[in-house]
Amino acid sequence: MLSTLRIRHIGVIDDATLEFGPGFTALTGETGAGKTMIVTGLTMLLGGRLERGRLREASTVDGTLALAGHDELEAALDDLGAEEEDGEVLVVRRVTRDGRSRAQIGGAPVPIGTLARLVGTAVTVHGQSDQQRLRDPDAQREALDRFAREEIEPLLERHRELWRERSALTERLAELDDLLSERDRRATVLRETLERLEQADPQPGEDAALRSELERLGNAGELRAAANQAALALVADDDAPAAGPLLDVAAEALGRASRTDDSLAPLVERLEASRIELSDIAAELTRYAEDIDASPGRLEEANERLHELTVLIRDLAPVLSDPDVPVEDVTALLEASRGAAVDLDRYDGADQERAAAAEQLESTQAELDEAAAALTAARVAAARELSDAVQEELRHLEMPDAAIRVDVGEQSHRIHGRDAVAILLAPHPGADHLPVARAASGGELSRVMLALEVALSASRSDRTAAPVFVFDEIDAGIGGRAALAVGQRLARLAQHAQVIVVTHLPQVAAHAGTHLQIVKSSVDGSTSSTVETLDRAGRIGELARMLAGDTSDLALAHAEELLEEAGTVASGAQASAGTRR
């Protein structure tokens, strides 16, 4: 439900606040007072565009929308970081003079597309040029599905599940076909490559270790000389000075002294440990010098193995790895080979998986066909009921000779089924049934649209999720009994929804529960408009103006009579609706 609407600086409206009732709200006013600007403001709030010609300065529209029933909007508040208060959310749209647009939901900035998606689905605006429900085949199908929601929704959801399952299976089959085609090209090459790799049996890091070894073997003479020199410096066999003998002298001297002063004992122990460590180092250096070229053929052997590994990387890397990921050593080659082994496993199981997927797809397609047939049967039955319901509403709207028909035809299979829904109208006996947007005149189109909305709303079982309908001069082109009938049916629609109507007919306005008047005033050659909520006396005066153009006693009496009659009809309709429920 739309609780309030504040419009600033749109057309002739400087600043106006509208408070809507929960049922039927009528907006009336003199020609040029700005009734259309109210609808323009509402359209802005729903994400619509504002024509530059209606901008005098920055224009702003604020609307307070009750969240009850608008599940998508309510669910989105947390994600948007928006705030609600007492079950209502403030929606703001601002357009600057240069055409830049800003929007907020619950204080959180949102793109205009998000505004249109979340708020635009909560409020439906119907004008003389935008009865999209009567023009768009998808919208007509969705209307039929809502009309018979209890029967159709479970079938539709089942169909959607099967459609998604079939789509996934079809996609998987295509992937498996590509895999099998790839297998024919790559599997043999991969197997031969992995066999060659297995025969060579490279170890992670082996090529790096060989390079280090070759560096060492290539400098064996220098390394041996260095090791021997270091060993001699530690423990010489002749009288040349060396660290070992000097350490022996120090240990012996300190040992004698420790017999006199036992506090030196720890130092003696450390010297003994150093003598042992020095002797071990000298022995290891001697062994290193003796072993560094113990195998004269090792240099050639290491060179041959490194060459083998280099050729292996050069030949196998293009087969095993992604061209964009260079393979520069044995470790990377072995890592790439693991991916190739996984690919081979996938190739080996692809035949069986494809056969299973094809069998499952065939089964799912059969289930999908059954689901589509059940959906069609439910829609055909619902179409008959909707046709009857709209036909009855048209009779009440002074179109008794018009024949409405809701056809369910066939189209290409899509996620919502195989059904193409079309609302057809024969405006008079003997006329062909044509798409209603082509068969009906402007006034007839408005009444057909109203009949459809009344039928759809009357079928709703969830009264808490009442939609909001805005009708912009739905009564254009009609008068007399037809105008009275339109007012009555709008009042009936308002039993299940919030209805906001811009009208110039007193027969329509009299049926409203809330009456707002757009009042035009001129000061110093400048025209502006405000909005007033009318009490009973104000309503009678406004209805008299609409009836006769003045507020004479006769016009006032006629207006009061019209208001009384509308109230009596509305009370009877509410009682009848309560009995049916």
XYZ file of C-alpha atoms in Angstrom:
581
model
C 0.000 0.000 0.000
C 1.159 3.516 -0.851
C 0.563 5.644 2.248
C 1.819 9.072 1.233
C 3.268 10.840 -1.765
C 5.041 14.197 -1.708
C 5.763 15.948 -5.000
C 8.000 19.008 -5.325
C 8.598 21.077 -8.435
C 6.948 19.027 -11.170
C 4.957 21.039 -13.691
C 2.514 23.345 -11.902
C 2.983 21.539 -8.574
C 5.417 23.338 -6.276
C 4.939 21.239 -3.157
C 2.050 18.875 -2.549
C 1.541 15.979 -0.160
C -1.046 13.287 -0.873
C -2.306 10.881 1.790
C -3.937 7.851 0.206
C -6.564 5.655 1.730
C -6.232 1.864 1.882
C -9.003 1.257 -0.648
C -10.226 3.564 -3.411
C -8.688 7.064 -3.663
C -9.959 9.475 -6.319
C -7.977 12.481 -7.577
C -9.986 15.220 -9.246
C -9.471 18.832 -10.235
C -10.037 21.381 -12.934
C -8.420 21.000 -16.328
C -4.808 22.108 -16.093
C -4.712 21.784 -12.327
C -1.969 19.171 -12.505
C -3.717 15.802 -12.207
C -1.337 14.361 -14.774
C 1.605 15.634 -12.712
C 0.486 13.363 -9.878
C 0.765 10.350 -12.158
C 4.074 11.689 -13.464
C 5.365 11.864 -9.879
C 4.223 8.319 -9.210
C 5.894 7.138 -12.398
C 9.128 8.791 -11.299
C 8.914 6.959 -7.983
C 8.702 3.686 -9.913
C 11.845 4.420 -11.936
C 10.241 6.184 -14.899
C 11.730 9.141 -16.739
C 10.729 12.774 -16.324
C 10.453 14.923 -19.443
C 12.836 17.873 -19.421
C 9.950 20.253 -20.262
C 8.356 19.579 -16.884
C 11.493 20.578 -14.964
C 11.718 24.109 -13.652
C 14.338 23.211 -11.090
C 15.339 20.024 -9.261
C 12.267 17.793 -8.886
C 11.783 15.415 -5.967
C 9.217 12.728 -5.208
C 8.977 10.989 -1.809
C 6.697 8.020 -1.254
C 5.963 5.916 1.806
C 5.220 2.312 0.874
C 3.948 -0.361 3.241
C 6.036 -3.509 2.950
C 3.273 -6.025 3.699
C 2.902 -8.324 0.708
C 5.853 -6.899 -1.235
C 8.196 -9.792 -0.448
C 10.930 -8.963 -2.972
C 11.230 -5.373 -1.749
C 11.227 -6.415 1.911
C 13.824 -9.137 1.332
C 16.121 -6.681 -0.471
C 16.282 -4.130 2.368
C 19.105 -5.866 4.269
C 21.222 -6.295 1.150
C 20.717 -2.626 0.270
C 21.481 -1.436 3.801
C 18.053 0.221 3.788
C 15.926 0.976 6.847
C 12.230 0.528 7.419
C 10.048 1.954 10.158
C 6.851 0.357 11.439
C 6.599 -1.836 8.349
C 6.993 1.069 5.911
C 9.890 2.247 3.764
C 10.572 5.727 2.390
C 11.359 5.851 -1.325
C 12.927 9.030 -2.773
C 13.573 10.039 -6.382
C 15.284 13.293 -7.325
C 15.960 14.655 -10.819
C 18.168 17.718 -11.225
C 17.598 20.493 -13.729
C 20.269 19.044 -16.031
C 18.540 15.650 -15.995
C 20.743 13.754 -13.538
C 18.795 11.319 -11.415
C 19.233 9.948 -7.883
C 17.164 7.414 -5.978
C 17.032 6.070 -2.423
C 15.168 3.245 -0.751
C 15.069 3.448 3.030
C 17.924 5.967 3.013
C 20.190 3.741 0.896
C 21.222 5.017 -2.581
C 20.142 2.632 -5.366
C 20.449 2.589 -9.175
C 17.325 3.587 -11.090
C 17.074 0.041 -12.461
C 16.920 -1.342 -8.920
C 14.250 1.210 -8.031
C 12.176 0.144 -11.032
C 12.597 -3.551 -10.222
C 11.788 -3.383 -6.515
C 9.231 -0.566 -6.318
C 7.900 -0.748 -9.869
C 6.660 -4.303 -9.259
C 4.752 -3.154 -6.149
C 2.723 -0.494 -7.996
C 0.999 -0.905 -11.365
C 0.222 2.251 -13.357
C -2.436 2.026 -16.053
C -2.906 4.848 -18.519
C -4.508 5.305 -21.899
C -1.265 4.390 -23.619
C 0.275 1.731 -21.403
C -2.107 -1.170 -20.769
C 0.832 -3.499 -21.303
C -1.006 -6.423 -19.787
C -3.330 -6.326 -22.766
C -0.487 -6.076 -25.295
C 2.379 -8.227 -24.066
C 1.878 -12.004 -24.559
C 4.174 -12.818 -21.640
C 2.253 -10.451 -19.365
C -1.027 -12.074 -20.440
C 0.347 -15.531 -19.648
C 1.551 -14.319 -16.249
C -1.896 -12.812 -15.572
C -3.556 -16.135 -16.347
C -1.092 -17.955 -14.098
C -1.870 -15.565 -11.238
C -5.586 -16.015 -11.781
C -5.271 -19.762 -11.126
C -2.217 -19.595 -8.868
C -3.179 -22.523 -6.615
C -3.541 -24.926 -9.544
C -0.821 -23.576 -11.848
C 2.017 -22.528 -9.548
C 3.005 -26.075 -8.408
C 2.884 -27.289 -12.021
C 4.893 -24.295 -13.208
C 7.560 -24.758 -10.528
C 7.859 -28.460 -11.396
C 8.213 -27.554 -15.070
C 10.914 -24.987 -14.267
C 12.854 -27.551 -12.211
C 12.742 -30.075 -15.059
C 13.660 -27.387 -17.580
C 16.733 -26.429 -15.556
C 17.645 -30.100 -15.114
C 17.308 -30.740 -18.846
C 19.352 -27.638 -19.653
C 22.120 -28.812 -17.317
C 22.098 -32.285 -18.871
C 22.159 -30.866 -22.393
C 25.104 -28.670 -21.476
C 26.895 -31.633 -19.870
C 26.357 -33.776 -22.959
C 27.897 -31.061 -25.117
C 30.885 -30.943 -22.773
C 31.256 -34.732 -22.943
C 31.028 -34.702 -26.736
C 33.810 -32.114 -26.829
C 35.788 -34.263 -24.389
C 35.377 -37.373 -26.518
C 36.382 -35.473 -29.623
C 39.427 -34.208 -27.752
C 40.172 -37.730 -26.565
C 40.433 -38.955 -30.134
C 43.058 -36.313 -30.786
C 45.023 -36.257 -27.539
C 44.652 -39.516 -25.630
C 47.245 -41.485 -27.661
C 49.729 -38.643 -27.533
C 49.230 -38.257 -23.786
C 49.706 -41.964 -23.133
C 52.921 -42.095 -25.180
C 54.177 -38.975 -23.418
C 53.466 -40.355 -19.956
C 55.108 -43.689 -20.853
C 58.277 -41.874 -21.972
C 58.250 -39.868 -18.766
C 57.841 -43.032 -16.707
C 60.785 -44.698 -18.497
C 63.041 -41.699 -17.857
C 61.910 -41.671 -14.207
C 63.010 -38.107 -13.391
C 62.921 -37.091 -9.726
C 61.745 -33.724 -8.434
C 64.668 -31.291 -8.427
C 66.988 -33.786 -10.127
C 68.118 -31.408 -12.872
C 69.005 -28.713 -10.343
C 70.977 -31.262 -8.281
C 72.878 -32.391 -11.396
C 73.842 -28.826 -12.273
C 75.197 -28.354 -8.763
C 77.140 -31.612 -8.997
C 78.579 -30.714 -12.394
C 79.700 -27.379 -11.045
C 81.469 -29.194 -8.227
C 83.060 -31.831 -10.495
C 84.250 -29.179 -12.932
C 86.221 -27.512 -10.135
C 87.430 -30.705 -8.430
C 91.161 -29.732 -8.426
C 90.587 -26.403 -6.756
C 88.149 -27.900 -4.256
C 90.566 -30.744 -3.387
C 93.470 -28.350 -2.875
C 91.366 -26.123 -0.654
C 90.217 -29.064 1.465
C 93.802 -30.403 1.893
C 95.119 -26.975 2.800
C 92.400 -26.513 5.375
C 93.074 -29.959 6.862
C 96.822 -29.236 7.165
C 96.083 -25.949 8.860
C 94.128 -27.814 11.484
C 96.319 -30.904 12.097
C 99.766 -30.846 10.377
C 101.874 -34.009 10.345
C 105.235 -32.184 10.486
C 106.588 -29.282 12.452
C 104.554 -26.710 10.523
C 102.327 -24.602 12.729
C 98.730 -25.882 12.934
C 95.680 -25.272 15.070
C 95.536 -28.833 16.434
C 98.980 -29.020 18.095
C 98.601 -25.529 19.508
C 95.251 -26.512 20.957
C 96.945 -29.574 22.519
C 99.530 -27.289 24.166
C 96.795 -25.032 25.513
C 94.782 -27.971 26.858
C 97.810 -29.525 28.584
C 98.835 -26.201 30.214
C 95.331 -25.442 31.419
C 94.959 -29.014 32.701
C 97.966 -28.601 34.953
C 96.669 -25.299 36.255
C 93.219 -26.760 36.974
C 94.791 -29.199 39.411
C 95.666 -26.174 41.527
C 92.484 -24.144 40.788
C 89.481 -26.339 40.062
C 87.502 -23.321 38.799
C 89.387 -23.780 35.515
C 87.887 -27.264 35.031
C 84.975 -26.040 32.829
C 87.442 -24.321 30.501
C 89.494 -27.483 30.278
C 86.335 -29.409 29.266
C 85.576 -26.884 26.568
C 89.153 -27.139 25.211
C 88.834 -30.943 25.104
C 85.572 -30.643 23.186
C 87.191 -28.216 20.741
C 90.124 -30.624 20.177
C 87.645 -33.417 19.324
C 85.584 -31.154 16.994
C 88.773 -29.909 15.293
C 89.956 -33.475 14.725
C 86.527 -34.454 13.220
C 86.585 -31.459 10.851
C 90.081 -32.314 9.677
C 89.071 -35.930 9.029
C 85.987 -34.867 7.006
C 88.103 -32.467 4.939
C 90.561 -35.247 4.187
C 87.768 -37.598 3.096
C 86.228 -34.849 0.937
C 89.590 -34.305 -0.810
C 90.030 -38.038 -1.382
C 86.447 -38.626 -2.655
C 85.834 -35.591 -4.860
C 87.084 -37.373 -7.964
C 86.810 -40.921 -6.736
C 84.806 -41.812 -9.888
C 86.515 -40.431 -13.026
C 83.470 -41.232 -15.222
C 80.986 -39.365 -13.030
C 81.420 -36.047 -14.857
C 80.435 -37.620 -18.177
C 77.596 -39.575 -16.587
C 76.112 -36.465 -14.949
C 76.373 -34.518 -18.210
C 74.548 -37.248 -20.110
C 71.719 -37.403 -17.511
C 71.272 -33.647 -17.497
C 71.095 -33.638 -21.305
C 68.463 -36.397 -21.160
C 66.343 -34.391 -18.730
C 66.705 -31.196 -20.788
C 65.508 -32.979 -23.941
C 62.653 -34.518 -21.941
C 61.457 -31.084 -20.804
C 61.793 -29.688 -24.321
C 59.817 -32.528 -25.946
C 57.140 -33.207 -23.331
C 56.304 -29.783 -21.924
C 54.283 -28.658 -25.005
C 52.152 -31.797 -24.723
C 51.644 -31.835 -20.969
C 51.294 -28.174 -20.081
C 49.356 -25.062 -20.955
C 51.252 -22.991 -23.554
C 50.787 -19.941 -21.342
C 52.473 -21.687 -18.377
C 56.188 -22.262 -19.125
C 57.819 -25.498 -17.891
C 61.461 -24.830 -17.080
C 62.524 -27.737 -14.854
C 61.795 -31.358 -14.005
C 59.650 -30.483 -10.975
C 57.297 -28.378 -13.132
C 57.190 -31.141 -15.764
C 56.162 -33.725 -13.169
C 53.458 -31.360 -11.892
C 52.126 -30.942 -15.444
C 52.114 -34.703 -15.920
C 49.715 -35.105 -13.005
C 47.169 -32.936 -14.842
C 47.633 -35.039 -17.976
C 46.993 -38.187 -15.960
C 43.741 -36.675 -14.662
C 42.739 -35.860 -18.266
C 43.350 -39.463 -19.260
C 41.130 -40.648 -16.410
C 38.404 -38.283 -17.625
C 38.777 -39.571 -21.172
C 38.566 -43.174 -19.987
C 35.275 -42.506 -18.151
C 33.702 -40.178 -20.712
C 31.976 -42.904 -22.753
C 30.193 -44.330 -19.728
C 29.284 -40.905 -18.385
C 27.918 -39.769 -21.741
C 25.767 -42.873 -22.055
C 24.380 -42.303 -18.553
C 23.771 -38.598 -19.223
C 22.019 -39.331 -22.519
C 19.756 -41.847 -20.818
C 18.973 -39.384 -18.038
C 18.293 -36.630 -20.580
C 15.816 -38.840 -22.424
C 14.019 -39.594 -19.153
C 14.022 -35.934 -18.102
C 12.721 -34.837 -21.515
C 9.808 -37.260 -21.151
C 9.032 -35.874 -17.698
C 9.322 -32.325 -19.051
C 6.878 -33.098 -21.860
C 4.423 -34.493 -19.310
C 4.861 -31.430 -17.100
C 4.299 -29.119 -20.077
C 1.144 -31.018 -21.029
C -0.179 -30.780 -17.454
C 0.601 -27.070 -17.425
C -1.236 -26.580 -20.715
C -4.293 -28.462 -19.431
C -4.373 -26.328 -16.273
C -4.032 -23.127 -18.288
C -6.781 -24.130 -20.712
C -9.132 -24.746 -17.781
C -8.080 -21.482 -16.129
C -8.512 -19.602 -19.427
C -12.159 -20.661 -19.578
C -12.714 -19.463 -16.013
C -10.906 -16.182 -16.619
C -12.873 -15.613 -19.826
C -16.134 -16.111 -17.922
C -15.003 -13.846 -15.075
C -13.918 -11.030 -17.396
C -17.055 -11.477 -19.494
C -19.157 -10.997 -16.359
C -17.199 -7.877 -15.446
C -17.712 -6.477 -18.955
C -21.435 -6.963 -18.548
C -21.273 -4.817 -15.426
C -19.202 -2.265 -17.342
C -21.911 -1.711 -19.952
C -20.245 -3.863 -22.616
C -22.773 -6.746 -22.687
C -22.364 -7.365 -26.406
C -18.574 -7.682 -26.274
C -17.216 -11.223 -26.201
C -13.919 -11.861 -24.454
C -11.889 -15.009 -24.992
C -8.622 -16.142 -23.440
C -6.846 -18.452 -25.885
C -4.054 -20.848 -24.992
C -2.037 -21.598 -28.109
C 1.255 -23.334 -28.750
C 4.679 -21.777 -29.118
C 8.290 -22.918 -28.890
C 9.081 -24.648 -25.631
C 10.457 -22.297 -22.979
C 11.045 -22.396 -19.244
C 7.407 -21.500 -18.550
C 5.988 -24.121 -20.916
C 4.744 -24.344 -24.490
C 1.778 -22.020 -24.081
C 1.145 -18.690 -25.761
C -1.708 -16.878 -24.023
C -3.729 -14.251 -25.889
C -6.662 -12.187 -24.648
C -9.017 -11.699 -27.600
C -12.063 -9.449 -27.958
C -15.016 -9.344 -30.330
C -16.447 -5.868 -29.564
C -19.897 -6.647 -31.016
C -21.840 -9.673 -32.267
C -20.535 -11.026 -35.544
C -17.091 -9.431 -35.163
C -13.974 -11.558 -35.260
C -12.031 -12.123 -32.074
C -8.868 -10.044 -32.334
C -6.102 -9.178 -29.866
C -7.825 -6.877 -27.436
C -5.397 -3.999 -27.970
C -6.456 -3.954 -31.669
C -10.150 -4.732 -31.283
C -11.051 -2.197 -28.588
C -11.372 1.574 -28.761
C -9.687 3.735 -26.111
C -12.637 3.676 -23.722
C -13.313 -0.009 -24.373
C -9.654 -0.843 -23.820
C -9.749 0.866 -20.442
C -12.840 -1.055 -19.413
C -11.446 -4.391 -20.614
C -8.300 -3.705 -18.631
C -10.359 -2.819 -15.560
C -12.482 -5.964 -16.000
C -9.318 -8.037 -16.152
C -7.871 -6.423 -13.023
C -11.108 -6.921 -11.087
C -11.301 -10.581 -12.130
C -7.668 -11.187 -11.223
C -7.875 -9.414 -7.870
C -11.095 -11.195 -6.929
C -9.307 -14.511 -7.475
C -6.545 -13.709 -4.998
C -6.547 -15.721 -1.802
C -3.819 -13.732 -0.009
C -5.502 -10.517 1.121
C -2.403 -9.208 2.935
C -0.392 -8.793 -0.258
C -2.792 -6.325 -1.860
C -1.268 -4.692 -4.936
C -1.438 -0.986 -5.748
C -3.157 0.079 -8.973
C -2.969 3.597 -10.386
C -5.442 4.439 -13.169
C -4.844 7.585 -15.202
C -8.197 8.705 -16.631
C -9.455 5.180 -17.185
C -12.863 6.768 -17.756
C -11.772 8.767 -20.817
C -14.222 8.408 -23.664
C -17.134 7.111 -21.573
C -20.014 8.622 -19.665
C -23.494 7.987 -18.320
C -24.234 4.452 -17.201
C -20.803 3.225 -18.346
C -19.113 5.804 -16.103
C -21.254 4.717 -13.146
C -20.377 1.085 -13.877
C -16.657 1.914 -13.987
C -16.923 3.575 -10.582
C -18.679 0.522 -9.144
C -16.106 -1.914 -10.518
C -13.229 0.242 -9.275
C -14.828 0.137 -5.850
C -15.035 -3.624 -6.124
C -11.379 -3.839 -7.147
C -10.548 -1.709 -4.091
C -11.893 -4.491 -1.870
C -8.798 -6.522 -2.810
C -6.253 -3.823 -3.678
C -5.368 -0.198 -3.198
C -6.803 1.774 -6.113
C -5.736 5.326 -7.001
C -7.717 6.910 -9.849
C -7.258 10.190 -11.690
C -10.731 10.988 -13.011
C -12.856 13.765 -14.452
C -16.173 11.920 -13.957
C -18.235 12.461 -10.803
C -19.838 9.014 -11.223
C -16.389 7.495 -10.681
C -15.159 9.840 -7.943
C -18.334 9.318 -5.894
C -17.371 5.675 -5.266
C -14.001 6.526 -3.684
C -13.345 6.134 0.015
C -10.756 8.935 -0.077
C -11.164 11.991 -2.289
C -8.188 14.263 -3.083
C -8.670 17.494 -5.005
C -5.916 19.159 -6.984
C -6.473 22.885 -6.483
C -5.038 25.406 -8.946
C -4.261 29.000 -8.014
C -2.712 31.943 -9.869
C -0.653 34.684 -8.252
C 1.047 37.447 -10.234
C 0.616 35.520 -13.457
C 2.162 32.361 -12.028
C 0.078 29.172 -11.692
C 0.665 26.541 -9.048
C -1.320 23.675 -7.572
C -1.732 22.002 -4.201
C -3.649 18.929 -3.045
C -6.426 18.907 -0.469
C -8.112 15.953 1.238
C -11.859 16.544 1.049
C -14.330 15.901 3.843
C -17.941 15.047 3.024
C -18.980 18.660 2.450
C -15.916 19.250 0.306
C -16.663 16.138 -1.717
C -20.218 17.262 -2.379
C -18.937 20.644 -3.570
C -16.327 19.062 -5.859
C -18.820 16.543 -7.267
C -21.243 19.411 -7.942
C -18.530 21.261 -9.851
C -17.791 18.124 -11.861
C -21.501 17.577 -12.571
C -22.631 21.082 -13.462
C -19.613 23.347 -13.450
C -20.982 25.261 -10.434
C -22.149 24.768 -6.845
C -25.778 25.777 -7.189
C -28.313 24.263 -4.836
C -29.525 21.939 -7.580
C -25.977 20.801 -8.401
C -25.189 20.265 -4.699
C -28.375 18.233 -4.230
C -27.533 16.102 -7.241
C -23.951 15.605 -5.976
C -25.170 14.559 -2.524
C -27.607 12.116 -4.069
C -24.835 10.653 -6.224
C -22.604 10.258 -3.162
C -25.399 8.586 -1.198
C -26.120 6.148 -4.016
C -22.443 5.272 -4.389
C -22.189 4.627 -0.654
C -25.217 2.347 -0.740
C -23.830 0.364 -3.666
C -20.440 0.081 -1.980
C -21.981 -1.204 1.262
C -23.962 -3.806 -0.634
C -20.911 -4.918 -2.576
C -18.844 -5.262 0.606
C -21.572 -7.310 2.268
C -21.843 -9.536 -0.783
C -18.073 -9.989 -0.894
C -18.018 -10.842 2.797
C -20.714 -13.479 2.285
C -18.753 -15.042 -0.599
C -15.560 -15.151 1.480
